[in-house]
Short mmCIF file of C-alpha atoms in Angstrom, two decimals:
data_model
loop_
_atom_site.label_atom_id
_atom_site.label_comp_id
_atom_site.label_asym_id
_atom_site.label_seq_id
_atom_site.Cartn_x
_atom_site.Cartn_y
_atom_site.Cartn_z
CA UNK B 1 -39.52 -14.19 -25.68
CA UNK B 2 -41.49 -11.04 -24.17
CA UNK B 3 -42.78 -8.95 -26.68
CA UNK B 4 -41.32 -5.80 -26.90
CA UNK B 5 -44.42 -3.64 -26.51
CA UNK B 6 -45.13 -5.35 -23.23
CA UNK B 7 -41.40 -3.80 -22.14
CA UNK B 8 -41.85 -0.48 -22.15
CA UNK B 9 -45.71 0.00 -22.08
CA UNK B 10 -44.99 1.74 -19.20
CA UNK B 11 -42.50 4.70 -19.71
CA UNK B 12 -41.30 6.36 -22.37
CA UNK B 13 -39.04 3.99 -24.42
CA UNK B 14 -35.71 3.92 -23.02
CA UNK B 15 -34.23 4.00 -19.27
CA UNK B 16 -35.08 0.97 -16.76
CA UNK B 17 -36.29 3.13 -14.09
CA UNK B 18 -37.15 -0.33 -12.27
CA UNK B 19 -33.12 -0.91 -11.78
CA UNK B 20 -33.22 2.86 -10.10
CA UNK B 21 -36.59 1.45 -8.13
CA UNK B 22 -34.25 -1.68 -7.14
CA UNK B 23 -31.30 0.00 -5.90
CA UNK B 24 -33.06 2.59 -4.13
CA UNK B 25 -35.20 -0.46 -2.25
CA UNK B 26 -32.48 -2.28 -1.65
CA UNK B 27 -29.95 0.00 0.57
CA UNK B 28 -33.39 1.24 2.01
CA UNK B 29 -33.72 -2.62 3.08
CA UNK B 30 -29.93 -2.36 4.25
CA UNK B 31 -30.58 0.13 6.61
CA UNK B 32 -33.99 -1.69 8.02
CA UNK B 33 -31.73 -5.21 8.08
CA UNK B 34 -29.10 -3.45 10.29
CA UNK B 35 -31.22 -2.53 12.49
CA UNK B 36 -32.63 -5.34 13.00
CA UNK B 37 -28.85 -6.60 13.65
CA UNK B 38 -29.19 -4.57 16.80
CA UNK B 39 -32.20 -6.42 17.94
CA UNK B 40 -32.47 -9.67 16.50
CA UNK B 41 -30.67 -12.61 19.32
CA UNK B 42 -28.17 -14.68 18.28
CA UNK B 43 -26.49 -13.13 15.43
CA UNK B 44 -23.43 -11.11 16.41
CA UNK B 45 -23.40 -7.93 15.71
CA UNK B 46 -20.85 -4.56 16.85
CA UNK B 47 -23.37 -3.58 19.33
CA UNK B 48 -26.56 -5.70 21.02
CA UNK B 49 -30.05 -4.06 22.24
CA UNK B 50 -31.17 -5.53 25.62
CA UNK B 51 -34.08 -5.80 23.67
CA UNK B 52 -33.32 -9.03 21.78
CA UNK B 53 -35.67 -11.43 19.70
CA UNK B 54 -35.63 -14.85 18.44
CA UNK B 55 -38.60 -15.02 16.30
CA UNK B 56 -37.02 -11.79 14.16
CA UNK B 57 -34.28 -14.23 12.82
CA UNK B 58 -36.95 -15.52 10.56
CA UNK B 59 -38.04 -12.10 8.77
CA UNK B 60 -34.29 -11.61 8.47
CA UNK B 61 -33.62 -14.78 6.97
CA UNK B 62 -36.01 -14.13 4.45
CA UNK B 63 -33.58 -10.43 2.79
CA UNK B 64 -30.56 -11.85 4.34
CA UNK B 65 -30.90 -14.54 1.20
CA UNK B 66 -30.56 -11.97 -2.01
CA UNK B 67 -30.45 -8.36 -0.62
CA UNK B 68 -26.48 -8.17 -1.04
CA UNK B 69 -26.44 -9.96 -4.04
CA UNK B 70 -29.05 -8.14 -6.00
CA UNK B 71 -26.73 -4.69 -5.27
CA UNK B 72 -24.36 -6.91 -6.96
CA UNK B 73 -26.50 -7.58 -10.07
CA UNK B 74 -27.51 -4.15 -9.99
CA UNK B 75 -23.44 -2.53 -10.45
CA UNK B 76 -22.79 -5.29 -12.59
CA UNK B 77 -25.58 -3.76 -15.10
CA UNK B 78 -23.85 -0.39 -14.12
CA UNK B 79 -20.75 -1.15 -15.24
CA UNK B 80 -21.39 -3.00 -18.14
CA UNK B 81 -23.56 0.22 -19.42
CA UNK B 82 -20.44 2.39 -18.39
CA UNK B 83 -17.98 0.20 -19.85
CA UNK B 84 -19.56 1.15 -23.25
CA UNK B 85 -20.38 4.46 -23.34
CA UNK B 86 -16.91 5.67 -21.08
CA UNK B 87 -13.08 5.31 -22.52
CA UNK B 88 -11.54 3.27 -20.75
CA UNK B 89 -9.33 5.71 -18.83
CA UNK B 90 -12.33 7.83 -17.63
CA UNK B 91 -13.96 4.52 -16.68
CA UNK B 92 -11.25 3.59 -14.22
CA UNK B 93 -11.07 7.45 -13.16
CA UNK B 94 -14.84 7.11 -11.80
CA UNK B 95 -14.26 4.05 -10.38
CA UNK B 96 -11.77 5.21 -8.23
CA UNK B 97 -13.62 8.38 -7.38
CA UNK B 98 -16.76 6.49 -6.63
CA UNK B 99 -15.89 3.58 -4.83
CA UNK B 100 -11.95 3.92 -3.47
CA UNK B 101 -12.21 7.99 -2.01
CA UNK B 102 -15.73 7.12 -0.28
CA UNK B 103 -13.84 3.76 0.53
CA UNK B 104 -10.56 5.29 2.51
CA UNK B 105 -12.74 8.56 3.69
CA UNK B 106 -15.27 6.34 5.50
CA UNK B 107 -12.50 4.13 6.71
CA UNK B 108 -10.81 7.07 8.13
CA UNK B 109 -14.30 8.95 9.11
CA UNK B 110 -16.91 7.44 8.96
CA UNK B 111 -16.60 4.28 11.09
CA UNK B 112 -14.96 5.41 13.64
CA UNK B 113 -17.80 5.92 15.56
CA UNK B 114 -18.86 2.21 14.88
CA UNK B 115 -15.32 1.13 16.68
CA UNK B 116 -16.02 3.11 19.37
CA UNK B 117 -19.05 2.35 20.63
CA UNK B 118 -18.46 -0.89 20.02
CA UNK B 119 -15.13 -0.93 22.59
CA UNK B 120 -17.19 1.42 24.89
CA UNK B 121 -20.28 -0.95 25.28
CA UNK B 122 -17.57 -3.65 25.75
CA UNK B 123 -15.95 -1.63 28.53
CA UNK B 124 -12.67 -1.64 26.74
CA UNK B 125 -12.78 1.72 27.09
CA UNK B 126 -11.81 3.65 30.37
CA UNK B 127 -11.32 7.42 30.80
CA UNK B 128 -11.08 7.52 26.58
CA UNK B 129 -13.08 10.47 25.07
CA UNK B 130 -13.89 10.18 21.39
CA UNK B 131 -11.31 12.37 19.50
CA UNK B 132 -8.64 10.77 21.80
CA UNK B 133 -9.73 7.37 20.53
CA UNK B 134 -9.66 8.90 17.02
CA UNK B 135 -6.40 10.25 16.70
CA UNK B 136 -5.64 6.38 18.52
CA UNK B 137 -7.00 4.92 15.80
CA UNK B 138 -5.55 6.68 13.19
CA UNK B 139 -1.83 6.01 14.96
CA UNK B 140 -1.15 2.56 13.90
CA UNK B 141 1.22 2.18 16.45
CA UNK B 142 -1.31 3.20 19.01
CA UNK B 143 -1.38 1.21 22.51
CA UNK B 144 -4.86 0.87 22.53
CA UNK B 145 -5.73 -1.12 19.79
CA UNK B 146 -2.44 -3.39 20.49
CA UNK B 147 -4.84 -6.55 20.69
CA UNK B 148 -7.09 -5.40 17.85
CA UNK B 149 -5.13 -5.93 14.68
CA UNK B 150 -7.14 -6.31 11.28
CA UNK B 151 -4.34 -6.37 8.56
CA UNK B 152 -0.77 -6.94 9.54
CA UNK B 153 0.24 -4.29 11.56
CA UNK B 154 -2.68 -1.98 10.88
CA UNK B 155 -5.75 -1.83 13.05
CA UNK B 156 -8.12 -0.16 10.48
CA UNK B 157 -11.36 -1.35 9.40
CA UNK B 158 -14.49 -1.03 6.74
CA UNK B 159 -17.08 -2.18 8.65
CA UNK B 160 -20.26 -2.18 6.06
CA UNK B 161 -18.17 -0.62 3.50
CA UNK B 162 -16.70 -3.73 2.42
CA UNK B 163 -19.09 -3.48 -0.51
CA UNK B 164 -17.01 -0.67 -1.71
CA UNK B 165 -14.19 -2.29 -2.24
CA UNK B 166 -16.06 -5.78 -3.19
CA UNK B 167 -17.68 -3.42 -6.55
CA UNK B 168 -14.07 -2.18 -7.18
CA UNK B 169 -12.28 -4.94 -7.74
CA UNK B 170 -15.26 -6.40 -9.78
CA UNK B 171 -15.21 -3.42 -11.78
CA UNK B 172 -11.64 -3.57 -12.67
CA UNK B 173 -12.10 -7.58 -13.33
CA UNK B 174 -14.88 -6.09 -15.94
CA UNK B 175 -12.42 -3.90 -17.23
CA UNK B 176 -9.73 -6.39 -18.48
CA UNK B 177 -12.15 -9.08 -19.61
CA UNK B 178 -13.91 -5.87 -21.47
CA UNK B 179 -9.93 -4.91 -23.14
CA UNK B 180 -9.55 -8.27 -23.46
CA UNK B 181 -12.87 -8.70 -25.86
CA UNK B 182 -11.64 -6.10 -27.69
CA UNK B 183 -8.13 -7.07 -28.30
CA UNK B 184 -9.71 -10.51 -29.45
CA UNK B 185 -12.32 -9.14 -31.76
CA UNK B 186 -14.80 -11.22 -29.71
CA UNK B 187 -17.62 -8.34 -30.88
CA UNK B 188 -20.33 -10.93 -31.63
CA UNK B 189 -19.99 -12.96 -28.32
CA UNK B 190 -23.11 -11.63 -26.23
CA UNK B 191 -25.25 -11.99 -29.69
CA UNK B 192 -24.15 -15.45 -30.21
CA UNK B 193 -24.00 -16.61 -26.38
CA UNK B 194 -28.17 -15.12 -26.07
CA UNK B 195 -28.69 -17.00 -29.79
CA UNK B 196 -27.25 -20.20 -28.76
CA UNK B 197 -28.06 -20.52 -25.00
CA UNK B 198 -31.96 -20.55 -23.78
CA UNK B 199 -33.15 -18.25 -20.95
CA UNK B 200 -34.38 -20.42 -19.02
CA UNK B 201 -30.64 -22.34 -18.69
CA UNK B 202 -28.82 -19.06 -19.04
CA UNK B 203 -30.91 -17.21 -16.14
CA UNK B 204 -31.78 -20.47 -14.05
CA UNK B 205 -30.08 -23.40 -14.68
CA UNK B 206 -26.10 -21.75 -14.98
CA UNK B 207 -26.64 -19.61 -11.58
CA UNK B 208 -28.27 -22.22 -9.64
CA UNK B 209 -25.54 -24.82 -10.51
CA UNK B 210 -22.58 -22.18 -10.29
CA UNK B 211 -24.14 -21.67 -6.83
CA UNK B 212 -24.89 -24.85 -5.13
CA UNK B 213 -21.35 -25.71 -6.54
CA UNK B 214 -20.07 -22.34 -4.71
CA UNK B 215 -21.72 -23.55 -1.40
CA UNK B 216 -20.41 -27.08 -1.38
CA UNK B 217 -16.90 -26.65 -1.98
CA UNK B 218 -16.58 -23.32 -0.33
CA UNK B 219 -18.99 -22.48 2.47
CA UNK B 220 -17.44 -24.48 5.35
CA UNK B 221 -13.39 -23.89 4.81
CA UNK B 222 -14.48 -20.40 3.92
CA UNK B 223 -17.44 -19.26 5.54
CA UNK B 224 -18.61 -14.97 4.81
CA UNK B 225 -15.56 -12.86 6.64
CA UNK B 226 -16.26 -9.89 4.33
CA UNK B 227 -12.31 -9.16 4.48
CA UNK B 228 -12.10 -9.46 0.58
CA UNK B 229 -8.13 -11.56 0.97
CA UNK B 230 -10.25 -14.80 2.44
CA UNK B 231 -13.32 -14.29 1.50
CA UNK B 232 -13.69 -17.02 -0.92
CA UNK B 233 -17.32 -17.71 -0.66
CA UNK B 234 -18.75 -14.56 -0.91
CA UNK B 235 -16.70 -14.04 -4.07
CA UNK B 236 -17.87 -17.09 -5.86
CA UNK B 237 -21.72 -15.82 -5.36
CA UNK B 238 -21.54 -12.36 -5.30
CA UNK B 239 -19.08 -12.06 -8.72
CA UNK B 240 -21.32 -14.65 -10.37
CA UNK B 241 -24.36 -12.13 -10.06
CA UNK B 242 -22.44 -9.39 -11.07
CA UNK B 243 -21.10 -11.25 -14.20
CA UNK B 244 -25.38 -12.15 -14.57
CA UNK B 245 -25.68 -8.08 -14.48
CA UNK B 246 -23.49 -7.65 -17.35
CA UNK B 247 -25.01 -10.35 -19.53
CA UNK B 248 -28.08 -8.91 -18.67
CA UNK B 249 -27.16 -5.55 -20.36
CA UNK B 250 -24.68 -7.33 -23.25
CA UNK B 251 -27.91 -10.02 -23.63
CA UNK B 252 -30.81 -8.13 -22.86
CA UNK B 253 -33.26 -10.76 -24.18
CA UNK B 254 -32.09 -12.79 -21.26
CA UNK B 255 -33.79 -10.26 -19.14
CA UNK B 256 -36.64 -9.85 -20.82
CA UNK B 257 -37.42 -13.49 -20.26
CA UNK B 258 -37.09 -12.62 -15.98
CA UNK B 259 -39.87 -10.67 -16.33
CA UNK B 260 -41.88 -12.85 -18.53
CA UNK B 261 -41.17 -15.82 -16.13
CA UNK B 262 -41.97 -13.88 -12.70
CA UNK B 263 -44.89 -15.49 -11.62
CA UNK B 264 -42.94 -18.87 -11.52
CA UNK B 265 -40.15 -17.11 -10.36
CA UNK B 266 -41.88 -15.90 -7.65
CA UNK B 267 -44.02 -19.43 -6.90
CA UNK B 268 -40.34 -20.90 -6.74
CA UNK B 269 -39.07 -18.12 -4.89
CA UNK B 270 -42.02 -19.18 -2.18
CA UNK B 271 -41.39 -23.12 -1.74
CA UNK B 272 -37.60 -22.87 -1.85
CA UNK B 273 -37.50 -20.36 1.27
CA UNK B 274 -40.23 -22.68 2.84
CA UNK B 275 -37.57 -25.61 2.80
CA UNK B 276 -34.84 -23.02 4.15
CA UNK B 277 -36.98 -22.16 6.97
CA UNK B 278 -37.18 -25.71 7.32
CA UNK B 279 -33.48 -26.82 7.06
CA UNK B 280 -33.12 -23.49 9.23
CA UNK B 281 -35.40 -24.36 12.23
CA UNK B 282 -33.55 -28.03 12.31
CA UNK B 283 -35.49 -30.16 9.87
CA UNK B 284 -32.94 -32.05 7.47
CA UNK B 285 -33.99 -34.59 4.11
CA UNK B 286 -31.88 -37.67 5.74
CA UNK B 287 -28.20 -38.31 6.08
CA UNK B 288 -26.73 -39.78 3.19
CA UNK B 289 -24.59 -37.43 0.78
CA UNK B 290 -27.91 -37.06 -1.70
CA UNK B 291 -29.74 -35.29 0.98
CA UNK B 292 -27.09 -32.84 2.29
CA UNK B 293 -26.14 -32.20 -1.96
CA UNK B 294 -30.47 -31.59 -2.14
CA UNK B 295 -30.27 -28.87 1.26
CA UNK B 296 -26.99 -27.14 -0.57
CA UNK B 297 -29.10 -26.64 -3.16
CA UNK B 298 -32.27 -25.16 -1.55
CA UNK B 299 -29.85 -23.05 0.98
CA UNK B 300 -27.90 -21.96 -2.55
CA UNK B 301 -30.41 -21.08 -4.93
CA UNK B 302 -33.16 -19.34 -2.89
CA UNK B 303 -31.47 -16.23 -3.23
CA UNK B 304 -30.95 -16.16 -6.81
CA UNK B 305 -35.19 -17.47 -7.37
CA UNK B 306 -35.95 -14.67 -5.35
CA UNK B 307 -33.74 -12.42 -7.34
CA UNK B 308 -35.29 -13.16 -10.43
CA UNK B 309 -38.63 -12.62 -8.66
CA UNK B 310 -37.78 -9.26 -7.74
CA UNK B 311 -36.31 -8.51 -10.74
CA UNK B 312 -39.58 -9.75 -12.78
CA UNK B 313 -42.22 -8.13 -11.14
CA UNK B 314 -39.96 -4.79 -10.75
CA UNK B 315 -40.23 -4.53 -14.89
CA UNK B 316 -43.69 -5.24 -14.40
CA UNK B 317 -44.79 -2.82 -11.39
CA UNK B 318 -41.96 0.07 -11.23
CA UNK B 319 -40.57 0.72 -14.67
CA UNK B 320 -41.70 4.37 -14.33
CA UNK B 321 -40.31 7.82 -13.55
CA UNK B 322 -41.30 10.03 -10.70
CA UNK B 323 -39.74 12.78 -8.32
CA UNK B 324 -39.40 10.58 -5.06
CA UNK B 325 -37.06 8.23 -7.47
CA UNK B 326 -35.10 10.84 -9.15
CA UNK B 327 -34.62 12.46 -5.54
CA UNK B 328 -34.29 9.20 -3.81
CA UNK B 329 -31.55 8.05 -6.41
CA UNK B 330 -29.74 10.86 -6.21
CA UNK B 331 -28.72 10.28 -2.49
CA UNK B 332 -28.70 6.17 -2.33
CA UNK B 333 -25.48 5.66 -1.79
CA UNK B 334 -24.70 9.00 0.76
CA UNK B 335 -27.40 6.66 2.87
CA UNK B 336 -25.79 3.80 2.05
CA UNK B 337 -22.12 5.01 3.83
CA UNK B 338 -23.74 7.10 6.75
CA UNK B 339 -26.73 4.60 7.38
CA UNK B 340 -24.66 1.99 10.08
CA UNK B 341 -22.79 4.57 11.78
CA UNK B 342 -25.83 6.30 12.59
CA UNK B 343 -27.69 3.75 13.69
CA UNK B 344 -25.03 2.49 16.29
CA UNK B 345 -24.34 5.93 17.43
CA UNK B 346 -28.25 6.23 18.11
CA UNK B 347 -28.54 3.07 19.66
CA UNK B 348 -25.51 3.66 21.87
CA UNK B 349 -26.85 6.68 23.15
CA UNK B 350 -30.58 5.63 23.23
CA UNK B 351 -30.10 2.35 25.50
CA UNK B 352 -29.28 4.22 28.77
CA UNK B 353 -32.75 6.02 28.25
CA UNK B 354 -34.30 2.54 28.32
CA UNK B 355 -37.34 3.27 26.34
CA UNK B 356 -38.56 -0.37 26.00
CA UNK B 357 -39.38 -3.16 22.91
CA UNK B 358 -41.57 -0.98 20.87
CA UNK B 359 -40.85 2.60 21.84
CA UNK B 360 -37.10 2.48 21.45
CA UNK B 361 -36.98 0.34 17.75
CA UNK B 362 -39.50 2.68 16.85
CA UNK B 363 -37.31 5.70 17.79
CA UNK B 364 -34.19 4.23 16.00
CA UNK B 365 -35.69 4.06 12.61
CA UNK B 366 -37.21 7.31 12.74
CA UNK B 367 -34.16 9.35 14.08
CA UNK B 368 -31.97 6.83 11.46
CA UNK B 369 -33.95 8.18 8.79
CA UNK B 370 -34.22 11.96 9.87
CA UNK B 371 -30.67 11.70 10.52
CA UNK B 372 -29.95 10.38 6.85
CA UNK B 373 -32.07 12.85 5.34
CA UNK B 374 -30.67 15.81 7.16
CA UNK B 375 -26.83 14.74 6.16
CA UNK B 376 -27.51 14.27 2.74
CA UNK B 377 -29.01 17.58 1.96
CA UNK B 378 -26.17 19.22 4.04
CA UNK B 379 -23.49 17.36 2.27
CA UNK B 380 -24.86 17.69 -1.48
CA UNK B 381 -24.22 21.45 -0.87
CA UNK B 382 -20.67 20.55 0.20
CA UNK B 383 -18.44 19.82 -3.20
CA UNK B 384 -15.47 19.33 -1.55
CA UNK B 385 -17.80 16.38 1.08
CA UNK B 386 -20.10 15.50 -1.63
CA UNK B 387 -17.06 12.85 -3.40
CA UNK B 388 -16.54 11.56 -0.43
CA UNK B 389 -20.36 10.41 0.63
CA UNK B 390 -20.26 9.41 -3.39
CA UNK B 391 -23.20 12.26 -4.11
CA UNK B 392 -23.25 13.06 -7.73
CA UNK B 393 -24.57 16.11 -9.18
CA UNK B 394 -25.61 19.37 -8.01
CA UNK B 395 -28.77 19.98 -6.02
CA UNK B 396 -31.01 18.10 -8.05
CA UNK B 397 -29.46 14.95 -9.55
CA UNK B 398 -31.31 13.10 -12.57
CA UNK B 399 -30.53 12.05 -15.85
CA UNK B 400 -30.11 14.40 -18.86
CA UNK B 401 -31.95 13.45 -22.30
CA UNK B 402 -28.41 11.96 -23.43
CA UNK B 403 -28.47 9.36 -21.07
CA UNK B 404 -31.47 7.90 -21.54
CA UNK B 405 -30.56 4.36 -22.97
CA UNK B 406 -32.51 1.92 -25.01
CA UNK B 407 -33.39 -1.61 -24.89
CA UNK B 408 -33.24 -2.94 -28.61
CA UNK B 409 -36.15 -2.89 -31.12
CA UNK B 410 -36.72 -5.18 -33.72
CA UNK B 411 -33.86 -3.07 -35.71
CA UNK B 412 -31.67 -2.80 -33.27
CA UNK B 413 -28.17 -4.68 -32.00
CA UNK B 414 -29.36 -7.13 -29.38
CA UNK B 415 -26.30 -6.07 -26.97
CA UNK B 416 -27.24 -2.64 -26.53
CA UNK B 417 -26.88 -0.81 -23.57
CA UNK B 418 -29.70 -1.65 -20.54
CA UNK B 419 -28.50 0.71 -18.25
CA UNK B 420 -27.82 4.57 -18.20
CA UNK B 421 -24.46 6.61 -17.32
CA UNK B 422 -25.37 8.16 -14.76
CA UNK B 423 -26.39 5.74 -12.33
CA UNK B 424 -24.39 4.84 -9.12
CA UNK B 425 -22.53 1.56 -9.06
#
């Protein structure tokens, strides 16, 4: 086991700043990723750049592994926090408020922009300015989306806020199997589970074989749809991390031993993408059923070893407190819901100006970010907008000095809490 000194010899004893570091790099990866979407040849996508590129696939392939499911990991350490410091009421209250409002507003808002350029630079669109197509799309018995049904009778959609609604439903899961502890007087479970079962199988060998069993019975009769009702797949990986969040906060020795095992981690991490590039580009390890079960499991557990990579050398580098991360955590998820509409709006309107390969990326991410940036510190001044881009806090968000929590000393209950209140699921 890491020693506890080599913890927290960075910061003041107490809040995992690297899970704030995490989050904030991830959905700043999310917005990079989707533009790349725009650019990167075939993968679909709602719009496509003229501007296309094969060899891009590869970068992509390399955060299109783990970048979804480490958000995952990351709420699941949320909620497991929140779950223990919140009654239970209150803890379904801010559920609701931070994942369901941000979830219908954006539905209703947001990403309607998204469905509109995306029908315009179809040319399914004729004589249709945009607040006529809006008030279309929010008639669900609207002509023009007669062919475009997503549920039923309803032509809505969620676009990239899936995620929302993904976290949600996880959350409540967490809930009941939380009441359900309780009711059972199962109190001592997460101390006798970390006492009885060894890191290494607990943080390797149960997610890798939960996952390669995920991707052999699932992936092809249910391949990622992101429409939650059939999305069978996706659920089997990305609950299965989440679940791995809250035993990392109920069991924290379990993730003390990710950071002590990051260089292998990382080594791992390394030769298992090498084979996916492999398997990717067309190379296979023979025919027979051994071979395909060995590529299901290289395809299924790179993610994870670089997860645990990530997650290692995070403790190690960026368990500290500064400004940027106080400011930058503050407005994570307000990026998070803006980010895609933004960046199809700008591409939709930057491709007539045909500014080239390098030039017009180059303009996208800048004007994405600006753009970003500019929203958020309108909308934090907004209380009654502020809900519904899921901005907590006034005008400078951070953590009071009550909810700083602690990993456990030598005297201390090995379940207590990993992660603080006020973080964003």
């Amino acid at each position: 086991m890491v020693q506890q000194g080599e913890v927290e010899k960075t910061t003041r004893p107490g809040r995992r700043y690297e899970l704030d570091w995490l989050r904030v790099l991830a959905f700043g990866l999310l917005i990079f990723y989707h533009i790349g979407m725009y650019y990167v040849s075939d993968w679909g996508w709602h719009i496509k750049s003229q501007h296309q590129s094969e060899w891009l696939q590869n970068i992509m392939m390399w955060s299109s592994q783990w970048r979804m499911s480490l958000l995952f990991l990351i709420s699941g350490c949320a909620v497991a926090f929140l779950l223990r410091k919140m009654r239970l009421w209150n803890f379904y209250w801010s559920r609701y408020t931070r994942l369901l409002l941000p979830l219908f507003f954006g539905m209703a808002v947001v990403v309607v922009p998204q469905v509109y350029a995306e029908m315009a630079s179809q040319g399914r669109l004729v004589d249709v300015g945009y607040w006529q197509f809006w008030l279309a799309y929010l008639d669900q018995g609207s002509a023009l989306f007669v062919d475009n049904k997503t549920v039923g009778e309803w032509h809505v959609t969620w676009n990239h806020l899936w995620f929302l609604m993904y976290i949600y439903v996880y959350s409540v899961a967490a809930w009941a199997i939380c009441l359900l502890f309780k009711l059972l007087n199962l109190t001592g479970f997460w101390s006798l589970i970390e006492k009885r079962v060894g890191p290494v199988l607990m943080i390797l060998g149960v997610p890798i074989t939960l996952l390669s069993l995920n991707g052999q019975l699932l992936y092809e009769s249910y391949p990622p749809s992101n429409d939650f009702i059939n999305d069978y797949f996706n659920h089997g990986r990305y609950f299965m991390v989440f679940v791995m969040g809250i035993v990392f906060v109920r069991a924290p020795g379990y993730w003390r031993a990710v950071r002590q095992l990051r260089k292998p981690m990382l080594a791992a991490a390394l030769v298992s993408f090498a084979f996916v590039q492999f398997l990717f580009h067309g190379g296979a390890f023979g025919g027979d059923g051994f071979a395909q079960a060995l590529e299901n499991i290289f395809w299924s557990s790179n993610g994870w070893l670089w997860i645990l990579a990530i997650c290692g050398w995070a403790q190690h580098l960026l368990n500290k407190d500064n400004a940027v991360i106080r400011y930058l955590n503050g407005g994570v998820y307000c990026y998070y819901i803006l980010h895609q509409t933004v960046i199809i709006v700008l591409a939709y309107h930057l491709a007539p100006l045909d500014l080239g390969p390098v030039l017009e990326p180059i303009s996208l991410v800048v004007l994405t970010l600006l753009a970003c940036l500019g929203a958020y510190e309108v909308l934090r001044c907004i209380p009654g907008l502020r809900i519904c881009f899921g901005i907590t806090g006034g005008r400078n968000p951070g953590p009071s000095s009550e909810e700083i929590s602690r990993l456990p000393s030598n005297r201390e209950s090995p379940d207590c809490p990993l992660y603080p209140a006020s973080t964003p699921v």
